[in-house]
Amino acid sequence: MIAKEEQTTKQFALNDPYLPLIISGAAIEFDKLSRGEEVDFVDANKLACFLSEALESEDKFDDAIYIKGFDPNVLSVIGKAFNAVSKTGKTDTVKDILENSLKMVSEMRSGKATDYDFLRDFCVAFGEALLSYRSSFNTYRPINRFRKYAS
Amino acid sequence: MIELVHKLAKSQIEHTLKEIESLLCSEFPYNSSKEALIILQNIFNTHKEKINLLDENSDPSTISLACNSAITENKDYLDLFGFILRSTNIRNAFEVYGPLLRLCRELLGNDIKLIISSEWSFSAYTYIGFKFLSNFVFIGLPAPQSSNSFLLPIAGHEIGHNLWSTNNIENDLSQKINTSLEEKIKETWDTYIKIFPQHKDKKEELLTDLITRLTWSEAYNLCSAQLEESFCDLVGIRLFGSSYLYAYAYARSSLNKEERIPIYPNHKDRVIIMAKYCDMCGINIDKEYIDAFSNMAEPSEDYQRELYMIQLADYARQQLIDDIISKVDSFINKETHKNDNQASEQCLKSFKMMVPCQNSNGLHNILNAAWKALLEDNFFKNKEAEDKKEAALNEIVLKSIEVLEIEQILNSSINAN
């Protein structure tokens, strides 16, 4: 059962340095659970809060204006993660992502998830997509052209 | 192999934590540097704890993610450790610390902590986006210029980055950015489908189809970054008046011939936005100043996709300039940061006598007078002083800033009583 404590009031931000820690922590928790170990769900709960804050549309779901206001980076990172673990085919639309994510968040929160391997794999895919997004955006930053790096 | 990755990640984090411990033994001129290091130490300790939770029974991809996250953060924050270390270096102008901290607190909140440091890099810079250090402002000046008071107005630009991030301004503008980009893509549909032919049937799904959105998300990022840079320029102008323009020219006007960096508006376009705002603030900016800048080269025509993304971003940025201006005006009190010509003239008179000024009534008045003095021919009657004008003025300006700090401390203790 996922604890409901520590409701974070943070705004969802892909650059939040806590996010990779939370995602990998949640992956570890779901992994332990799938092996029958006991976990405290601290990071899984934080991740659920993060996702719902980013995607929960409240009364605005299906509202075109809401979709227009979306940061496309959040959608693309979460979309990549869904597509990497999807068993039912590609997630193509913004609406699909919102629906799938909110369904998953509700599973995480209710503690009624039946497939912890899937949740773990989603966290891994989300974490990897996030790390890749961060490194690709960093390439916009100017670097010294005379400085060469080993990698 | 995964066991090796696990071991190496553990070792890297151990090394980082050891380095933090040794940095904590430095002599810090103010507490903020030490406090930032302690927060970083906690972050890396949390990474260490997560990695230690993993064992030989753990899922390999979960091990890989935990290790990659830790190593990536190690890579990303390493230069921040260097920045904090250099904040202890005596080349920094510690005189400016108090007045700048006061300015930061006025704009960003009373819990703000400031770290001023230097970097072996040509441009001044700041670090933003460290949410766990969200109440920290980092201002770095190029090492050879780190005690050059004429460059101080650039700090206004760096404070602008903090204002932008703390107030989530991008979130407020994202809807308009998306709408402007959609509008421009539809207007240039032929170019769009030449670059992305597989999306030719998606004209009405630019915002709702995930894969189609990905085709222009780069333009969104560029536009948002350009708006942020312009916002920061305008914050610099609002806080430091004409001295920001001169400091900007000092740092950037010789770069006209380089290739454009797309996260900034092109060189001349950027100055034109600044000129528009100066006009609104009643700050004189002459045509010669604008003419000193020219646009930098765009990417080659061979890079159609990159060029198109930049064109989209430029268009959307132009549509939102008025929004940026009203954001600046909503965050900065016009009355508090109005140029005080009388105080500035008073500073100028003191500089002429080669004594630090009193009752300057703000950093901006000292810096505006400093630039005026620097640009005036034969400012000092004494020829020897005139020959070394920049260095002589710099000393007087730094002393004047110290006087300002003492006045501000006295005023606040009088008000407290």
XYZ file of C-alpha atoms in Angstrom:
568
model
C 0.000 0.000 0.000
C 1.394 3.339 -0.944
C 1.536 5.851 1.863
C -0.190 9.149 1.247
C 2.207 11.194 3.316
C 4.593 13.780 1.949
C 2.275 15.357 -0.566
C 4.713 17.544 -2.371
C 3.633 20.982 -3.471
C 6.463 21.239 -5.966
C 5.766 22.191 -9.525
C 6.725 19.463 -11.954
C 9.974 20.395 -13.614
C 12.131 18.203 -15.782
C 15.212 19.974 -14.483
C 14.434 19.356 -10.840
C 17.543 17.625 -9.505
C 15.441 15.572 -7.103
C 13.544 14.009 -9.986
C 16.198 11.447 -11.052
C 16.648 10.502 -7.395
C 12.910 10.040 -6.960
C 12.503 8.041 -10.162
C 15.377 5.694 -9.415
C 14.170 5.379 -5.815
C 10.684 4.453 -7.065
C 12.179 1.891 -9.473
C 14.066 0.315 -6.562
C 10.885 0.206 -4.462
C 8.808 -1.440 -7.225
C 11.648 -3.870 -7.918
C 11.787 -4.904 -4.267
C 8.014 -5.270 -4.194
C 7.993 -7.487 -7.255
C 10.412 -9.747 -5.374
C 8.098 -9.859 -2.369
C 10.194 -7.577 -0.157
C 8.697 -4.907 2.086
C 9.075 -1.286 1.050
C 8.015 2.048 2.469
C 6.951 3.619 -0.864
C 8.420 7.017 -0.091
C 9.752 7.634 -3.597
C 6.859 5.912 -5.378
C 4.517 8.279 -3.591
C 6.603 11.305 -4.499
C 6.671 10.177 -8.122
C 2.904 9.760 -8.146
C 2.589 13.318 -6.835
C 5.013 14.603 -9.444
C 3.141 12.942 -12.280
C -0.268 13.989 -11.125
C 0.858 17.588 -10.692
C 2.281 17.561 -14.171
C -0.624 15.891 -15.861
C -3.732 16.006 -13.749
C -6.023 18.355 -15.565
C -8.762 18.618 -12.943
C -11.659 20.331 -14.672
C -9.597 21.129 -17.721
C -9.096 17.608 -19.042
C -9.913 17.424 -22.772
C -9.787 21.172 -22.932
C -7.889 22.294 -26.017
C -6.622 25.389 -24.234
C -5.089 23.249 -21.544
C -3.317 21.110 -24.112
C -2.011 24.233 -25.837
C -0.443 25.343 -22.572
C 1.500 22.132 -22.116
C 5.274 22.056 -22.030
C 6.028 19.737 -24.969
C 9.159 18.460 -23.215
C 7.190 16.932 -20.339
C 4.960 15.160 -22.825
C 7.782 13.885 -24.955
C 9.783 12.496 -22.027
C 6.770 10.727 -20.505
C 5.598 9.639 -23.969
C 8.988 8.056 -24.698
C 8.817 6.172 -21.417
C 5.334 4.823 -22.208
C 6.333 3.780 -25.686
C 9.394 1.958 -24.328
C 7.322 -0.238 -21.987
C 3.965 -0.360 -23.758
C 2.406 -3.764 -24.255
C -0.495 -2.393 -26.232
C 1.199 -0.475 -29.017
C 2.329 3.098 -29.481
C 1.071 6.031 -27.463
C 0.547 8.610 -30.150
C -1.560 11.413 -28.819
C -1.362 13.842 -25.978
C -4.693 12.520 -24.770
C -3.295 8.933 -24.670
C -0.399 10.071 -22.523
C -2.605 11.945 -20.133
C -4.996 9.012 -19.782
C -2.271 6.369 -19.405
C -0.337 8.441 -16.904
C -3.301 9.253 -14.755
C -4.350 5.605 -14.751
C -0.882 4.652 -13.606
C -0.801 7.335 -10.924
C -4.093 6.112 -9.583
C -2.707 2.525 -9.488
C 0.370 3.742 -7.614
C -1.774 5.613 -5.126
C -4.414 2.957 -4.577
C -1.863 0.249 -3.903
C -3.900 -2.068 -6.144
C -1.293 -2.429 -8.840
C -1.133 -5.971 -10.180
C 1.984 -5.593 -12.241
C 4.870 -4.143 -10.238
C 7.333 -5.217 -12.924
C 5.528 -2.877 -15.310
C 5.710 0.034 -12.863
C 9.417 -0.643 -12.291
C 10.071 -0.803 -16.033
C 8.149 2.429 -16.555
C 10.300 4.134 -13.907
C 13.476 2.861 -15.565
C 12.300 4.041 -18.999
C 11.183 7.403 -17.582
C 14.527 7.872 -15.806
C 16.462 7.024 -18.963
C 14.329 9.337 -21.129
C 14.851 12.110 -18.587
C 18.634 11.693 -18.506
C 18.720 11.705 -22.285
C 16.521 14.853 -22.450
C 18.811 16.649 -20.025
C 21.979 15.832 -21.900
C 20.427 16.793 -25.255
C 19.268 20.176 -23.935
C 22.699 20.848 -22.481
C 24.155 20.716 -25.985
C 22.477 24.079 -26.692
C 24.785 25.671 -24.175
C 27.892 27.188 -25.699
C 31.148 25.466 -24.855
C 34.695 26.561 -25.401
C 35.594 25.390 -28.886
C 39.215 24.743 -27.920
C 38.291 22.514 -25.038
C 38.181 18.835 -25.937
C 36.665 16.227 -23.718
C 37.584 12.552 -23.404
C 33.912 11.669 -23.922
C 29.159 -5.889 -16.353
C 26.322 -4.455 -14.254
C 28.218 -5.331 -11.063
C 31.157 -3.314 -12.372
C 28.909 -0.314 -13.182
C 27.507 -0.571 -9.657
C 31.001 -0.626 -8.091
C 32.257 2.281 -10.227
C 29.239 4.444 -9.421
C 29.760 3.769 -5.699
C 33.391 4.734 -6.027
C 32.629 7.963 -7.951
C 30.116 9.113 -5.376
C 32.563 8.285 -2.559
C 35.221 10.463 -4.254
C 32.751 13.310 -4.662
C 31.704 13.113 -1.021
C 35.363 13.142 0.058
C 35.976 16.206 -2.101
C 32.987 17.969 -0.545
C 34.380 17.211 2.915
C 37.696 18.722 1.962
C 36.014 21.793 0.413
C 34.117 22.273 3.655
C 37.459 22.895 5.364
C 38.031 26.054 3.241
C 37.869 29.500 4.770
C 34.656 31.051 3.502
C 34.165 34.824 3.406
C 30.434 34.326 4.036
C 28.262 31.392 5.124
C 26.300 30.855 1.906
C 29.106 28.930 0.190
C 29.363 26.506 3.106
C 25.586 26.104 3.314
C 25.388 25.249 -0.386
C 28.089 22.620 0.034
C 26.223 21.011 2.927
C 23.072 20.750 0.789
C 25.089 19.187 -2.034
C 26.605 16.780 0.457
C 23.091 15.674 1.449
C 22.119 15.126 -2.188
C 25.120 12.928 -2.865
C 24.609 11.074 0.406
C 21.060 10.291 -0.785
C 22.495 8.938 -4.050
C 24.879 6.806 -2.016
C 21.993 5.443 0.080
C 19.990 4.540 -3.049
C 22.941 2.769 -4.639
C 23.588 0.879 -1.410
C 20.006 -0.443 -1.443
C 20.825 -2.441 -4.566
C 22.239 -5.958 -4.397
C 22.938 -8.942 -6.665
C 19.208 -9.812 -6.745
C 18.159 -6.392 -8.017
C 16.855 -5.925 -11.522
C 19.851 -4.969 -13.753
C 18.028 -2.092 -15.464
C 17.085 -0.666 -12.056
C 20.750 -0.842 -10.967
C 21.760 0.814 -14.209
C 19.259 3.681 -13.749
C 20.291 4.372 -10.135
C 23.985 4.407 -11.108
C 23.417 6.549 -14.212
C 21.377 9.080 -12.262
C 24.090 9.421 -9.643
C 26.902 9.677 -12.193
C 24.991 12.183 -14.349
C 24.397 14.420 -11.337
C 28.031 14.068 -10.415
C 28.943 15.280 -13.914
C 26.394 18.105 -13.910
C 27.266 19.574 -10.513
C 31.023 19.161 -10.525
C 31.635 22.659 -11.840
C 29.396 24.075 -9.119
C 31.915 22.740 -6.570
C 34.629 24.650 -8.436
C 32.455 27.762 -8.457
C 31.949 27.501 -4.694
C 35.669 26.952 -4.142
C 36.532 30.050 -6.212
C 34.074 32.091 -4.155
C 36.771 32.049 -1.473
C 39.380 33.598 -3.785
C 40.519 37.092 -2.860
C 40.310 38.228 -6.494
C 36.531 38.580 -5.998
C 35.245 42.040 -5.129
C 33.890 41.274 -1.657
C 32.903 44.962 -1.324
C 29.900 44.356 -3.560
C 28.597 41.383 -1.605
C 26.392 43.281 0.871
C 24.677 45.641 -1.594
C 24.100 42.830 -4.114
C 22.705 40.531 -1.441
C 20.326 43.285 -0.350
C 19.189 43.719 -3.948
C 18.659 39.972 -4.367
C 16.635 39.795 -1.146
C 14.481 42.724 -2.161
C 13.610 41.017 -5.462
C 13.620 37.352 -4.549
C 12.811 37.123 -0.842
C 14.448 37.519 2.541
C 15.757 33.961 2.692
C 17.930 34.423 -0.396
C 21.596 33.524 -0.106
C 24.172 34.851 -2.509
C 27.421 33.370 -3.756
C 29.711 35.548 -5.847
C 32.540 33.824 -7.606
C 34.634 33.828 -10.738
C 35.131 31.495 -13.672
C 37.735 31.086 -16.365
C 35.127 31.859 -18.945
C 34.587 34.904 -21.150
C 31.032 35.678 -20.121
C 29.451 36.363 -16.777
C 27.048 33.625 -15.814
C 24.778 32.173 -13.196
C 23.543 28.718 -12.309
C 19.808 28.214 -12.371
C 17.472 25.286 -12.056
C 18.981 23.785 -8.934
C 15.673 23.423 -7.147
C 17.318 22.121 -3.993
C 19.336 25.334 -3.983
C 16.362 27.421 -5.013
C 17.065 30.151 -2.459
C 20.618 30.604 -3.712
C 21.754 33.157 -6.261
C 25.060 32.383 -7.978
C 26.793 35.195 -9.797
C 30.044 34.462 -11.587
C 32.183 37.042 -13.310
C 35.069 36.228 -15.678
C 38.186 35.708 -13.524
C 40.260 38.570 -14.987
C 37.270 40.904 -14.484
C 36.055 39.645 -11.138
C 36.984 42.837 -9.322
C 36.090 45.130 -12.221
C 33.236 47.257 -10.916
C 32.319 48.415 -14.445
C 31.049 44.914 -15.196
C 28.873 44.732 -12.067
C 25.634 45.766 -13.818
C 25.792 42.390 -15.591
C 24.816 40.928 -12.203
C 21.373 42.397 -12.963
C 21.075 40.000 -15.911
C 22.060 37.058 -13.735
C 19.531 38.050 -11.044
C 16.988 38.103 -13.899
C 17.599 34.369 -14.460
C 16.685 33.725 -10.831
C 13.544 35.865 -11.117
C 12.561 33.922 -14.238
C 13.036 30.547 -12.636
C 11.664 31.382 -9.163
C 8.463 32.820 -10.600
C 7.978 30.073 -13.207
C 7.583 32.686 -15.917
C 7.983 30.104 -18.664
C 4.856 28.330 -17.374
C 2.866 31.548 -17.676
C 3.994 32.001 -21.262
C 3.931 28.418 -22.514
C 0.414 28.640 -23.915
C 1.277 31.737 -25.928
C 4.555 30.201 -27.132
C 2.715 27.102 -28.328
C 0.025 29.154 -30.073
C 2.558 31.405 -31.811
C 4.583 28.425 -32.982
C 1.462 26.662 -34.271
C 0.463 29.815 -36.127
C 3.894 30.198 -37.746
C 4.167 26.534 -38.709
C 0.765 26.732 -40.434
C 1.840 29.903 -42.207
C 5.028 28.202 -43.449
C 3.433 24.822 -44.042
C 5.296 24.198 -47.329
C 8.651 24.557 -45.578
C 7.469 22.398 -42.682
C 6.418 19.468 -44.880
C 9.619 19.747 -46.902
C 11.535 19.124 -43.667
C 9.028 16.732 -42.071
C 7.250 15.093 -45.048
C 5.890 12.242 -42.905
C 3.706 14.767 -41.042
C 2.031 16.244 -44.113
C -1.435 15.190 -42.908
C -1.009 16.556 -39.400
C -1.629 20.261 -39.957
C -4.552 20.261 -37.552
C -2.825 18.013 -35.006
C 0.299 20.053 -34.394
C -0.551 20.419 -30.725
C -2.350 17.175 -30.034
C -0.309 14.489 -31.804
C 2.651 13.556 -29.653
C 5.021 12.616 -32.457
C 4.122 15.745 -34.431
C 4.713 17.878 -31.347
C 8.201 16.445 -31.133
C 9.040 17.897 -34.556
C 8.853 21.443 -33.217
C 9.645 21.028 -29.521
C 13.164 22.313 -30.234
C 11.662 25.607 -31.450
C 9.704 25.791 -28.195
C 12.899 25.340 -26.145
C 14.783 27.930 -28.180
C 11.962 30.451 -27.944
C 11.656 29.990 -24.202
C 15.433 30.397 -23.760
C 15.480 33.538 -25.948
C 12.624 35.066 -23.986
C 14.458 34.331 -20.767
C 17.620 36.046 -22.025
C 15.688 39.133 -23.125
C 13.814 39.206 -19.836
C 17.173 39.185 -18.024
C 18.513 42.040 -20.182
C 15.471 44.116 -19.300
C 15.879 43.299 -15.606
C 19.489 44.504 -15.916
C 18.303 47.764 -17.491
C 15.581 48.281 -14.898
C 18.026 47.693 -12.020
C 21.127 49.445 -13.330
C 19.945 51.883 -15.988
C 22.400 52.970 -18.673
C 25.345 51.346 -16.868
C 23.857 47.970 -17.863
C 24.015 48.990 -21.527
C 27.671 49.956 -21.255
C 28.609 46.867 -19.291
C 26.787 44.770 -21.893
C 28.672 46.486 -24.712
C 31.948 46.020 -22.824
C 31.318 42.292 -22.657
C 29.578 41.590 -25.966
C 30.086 44.204 -28.684
C 33.229 42.592 -30.072
C 31.412 39.329 -30.793
C 29.550 40.488 -33.903
C 31.463 38.200 -36.222
C 30.852 34.919 -34.454
C 28.161 32.412 -35.357
C 24.898 32.906 -33.554
C 24.052 30.875 -30.464
C 20.342 30.102 -30.966
C 19.353 30.207 -27.296
C 19.850 34.000 -27.503
C 18.040 36.428 -29.807
C 20.466 37.434 -32.527
C 22.886 40.151 -31.441
C 21.312 43.224 -32.978
C 17.746 42.004 -32.365
C 18.659 41.658 -28.705
C 19.936 45.235 -28.529
C 16.836 46.534 -30.343
C 14.650 44.935 -27.647
C 16.833 46.619 -25.012
C 16.520 49.955 -26.821
C 12.723 49.658 -26.895
C 12.668 49.115 -23.159
C 15.125 51.970 -22.515
C 12.734 54.231 -24.387
C 9.903 53.127 -22.102
C 12.049 53.742 -19.001
C 13.216 57.172 -20.144
C 16.839 56.053 -20.511
C 18.724 57.711 -23.356
C 20.248 55.295 -25.813
C 21.842 56.740 -28.903
C 21.766 55.323 -32.393
C 25.535 54.886 -32.345
C 25.154 52.398 -29.516
C 22.696 50.277 -31.495
C 24.851 50.543 -34.624
C 27.824 49.103 -32.752
C 26.080 45.730 -32.882
C 25.295 43.644 -35.908
C 23.542 40.317 -36.241
C 25.746 37.258 -36.035
C 25.811 34.638 -38.791
C 22.886 32.201 -38.861
C 23.602 28.470 -39.374
C 24.400 27.473 -42.932
C 21.574 26.868 -45.449
C 22.666 23.216 -45.439
C 21.094 22.882 -42.024
C 17.483 23.474 -43.082
C 15.943 21.936 -40.012
C 18.065 23.960 -37.563
C 17.414 27.140 -39.501
C 13.694 26.523 -39.557
C 13.618 25.883 -35.805
C 15.451 29.157 -35.206
C 13.077 31.044 -37.519
C 10.072 29.640 -35.646
C 11.612 30.519 -32.275
C 12.512 34.041 -33.424
C 8.967 34.625 -34.656
C 7.345 33.398 -31.422
C 9.798 35.447 -29.333
C 8.905 38.615 -31.254
C 5.219 38.010 -30.527
C 5.888 37.812 -26.805
C 8.213 40.758 -26.186
C 5.440 42.920 -24.751
C 4.562 40.109 -22.328
C 8.196 40.011 -21.224
C 8.226 43.769 -20.676
C 5.115 43.642 -18.526
C 6.607 40.749 -16.533
C 9.721 42.817 -15.755
C 7.586 45.765 -14.712
C 5.468 43.555 -12.484
C 8.470 42.170 -10.569
C 10.553 45.310 -10.113
C 9.364 48.369 -8.289
C 9.796 51.265 -10.714
C 9.991 53.855 -7.938
C 12.713 52.097 -5.914
C 14.823 51.489 -8.988
C 14.332 54.797 -10.716
C 17.517 56.497 -11.875
C 18.261 59.254 -9.398
C 20.050 61.804 -11.568
C 20.773 64.082 -8.635
C 22.425 61.292 -6.619
C 24.316 60.168 -9.692
C 25.639 63.714 -10.296
C 26.666 63.848 -6.641
C 28.645 60.618 -7.113
C 30.258 62.043 -10.213
C 31.420 65.138 -8.285
C 32.979 62.941 -5.592
C 34.728 60.790 -8.199
C 36.163 63.936 -9.776
C 37.679 64.823 -6.411
C 38.908 61.219 -6.182
C 36.967 60.504 -2.997
C 34.310 57.849 -2.391
C 30.761 59.155 -2.623
C 28.298 59.322 0.257
C 24.500 59.149 0.189
C 24.544 57.571 -3.249
C 21.129 56.113 -2.577
C 21.793 52.866 -4.409
C 24.291 50.796 -6.333
C 22.801 51.889 -9.662
C 23.594 55.558 -9.020
C 27.244 54.755 -8.252
C 27.607 52.571 -11.351
C 25.850 55.016 -13.678
C 28.198 57.762 -12.477
C 31.192 55.435 -12.860
C 30.416 54.765 -16.516
C 29.744 58.436 -17.183
C 33.141 59.288 -15.689
C 34.889 56.566 -17.656
C 33.436 57.772 -20.948
C 34.141 61.465 -20.322
C 37.382 62.763 -21.861
C 39.768 64.421 -19.407
C 37.582 63.531 -16.462
C 40.424 63.915 -13.971
C 42.374 67.167 -13.965
C 45.407 65.269 -12.730
C 47.109 63.817 -15.816
C 48.590 60.873 -13.973
C 45.150 59.872 -12.704
C 43.620 60.418 -16.158
C 46.215 58.098 -17.693
C 45.147 55.363 -15.289
C 41.506 56.408 -15.261
C 39.881 52.977 -15.366
C 41.968 51.593 -12.494
C 41.669 54.782 -10.442
C 37.901 54.946 -10.928
C 37.537 51.272 -10.121
C 39.175 51.802 -6.730
C 36.954 54.793 -5.913
C 33.829 52.952 -7.070
C 34.593 49.918 -4.903
C 35.221 52.204 -1.916
C 31.941 54.019 -2.642
C 30.154 50.658 -2.644
C 31.686 49.950 0.778
C 30.397 53.313 2.012
C 26.955 52.441 0.614
C 27.035 49.142 2.520
C 27.864 50.929 5.791
C 25.085 53.477 5.154
C 22.608 50.681 4.444
C 23.604 48.797 7.619
C 23.243 51.996 9.678
C 19.884 52.793 8.086
C 18.517 49.344 8.747
C 19.622 49.444 12.388
C 18.057 52.912 12.796
C 14.822 51.610 11.239
C 14.904 48.537 13.465
C 15.121 50.743 16.530
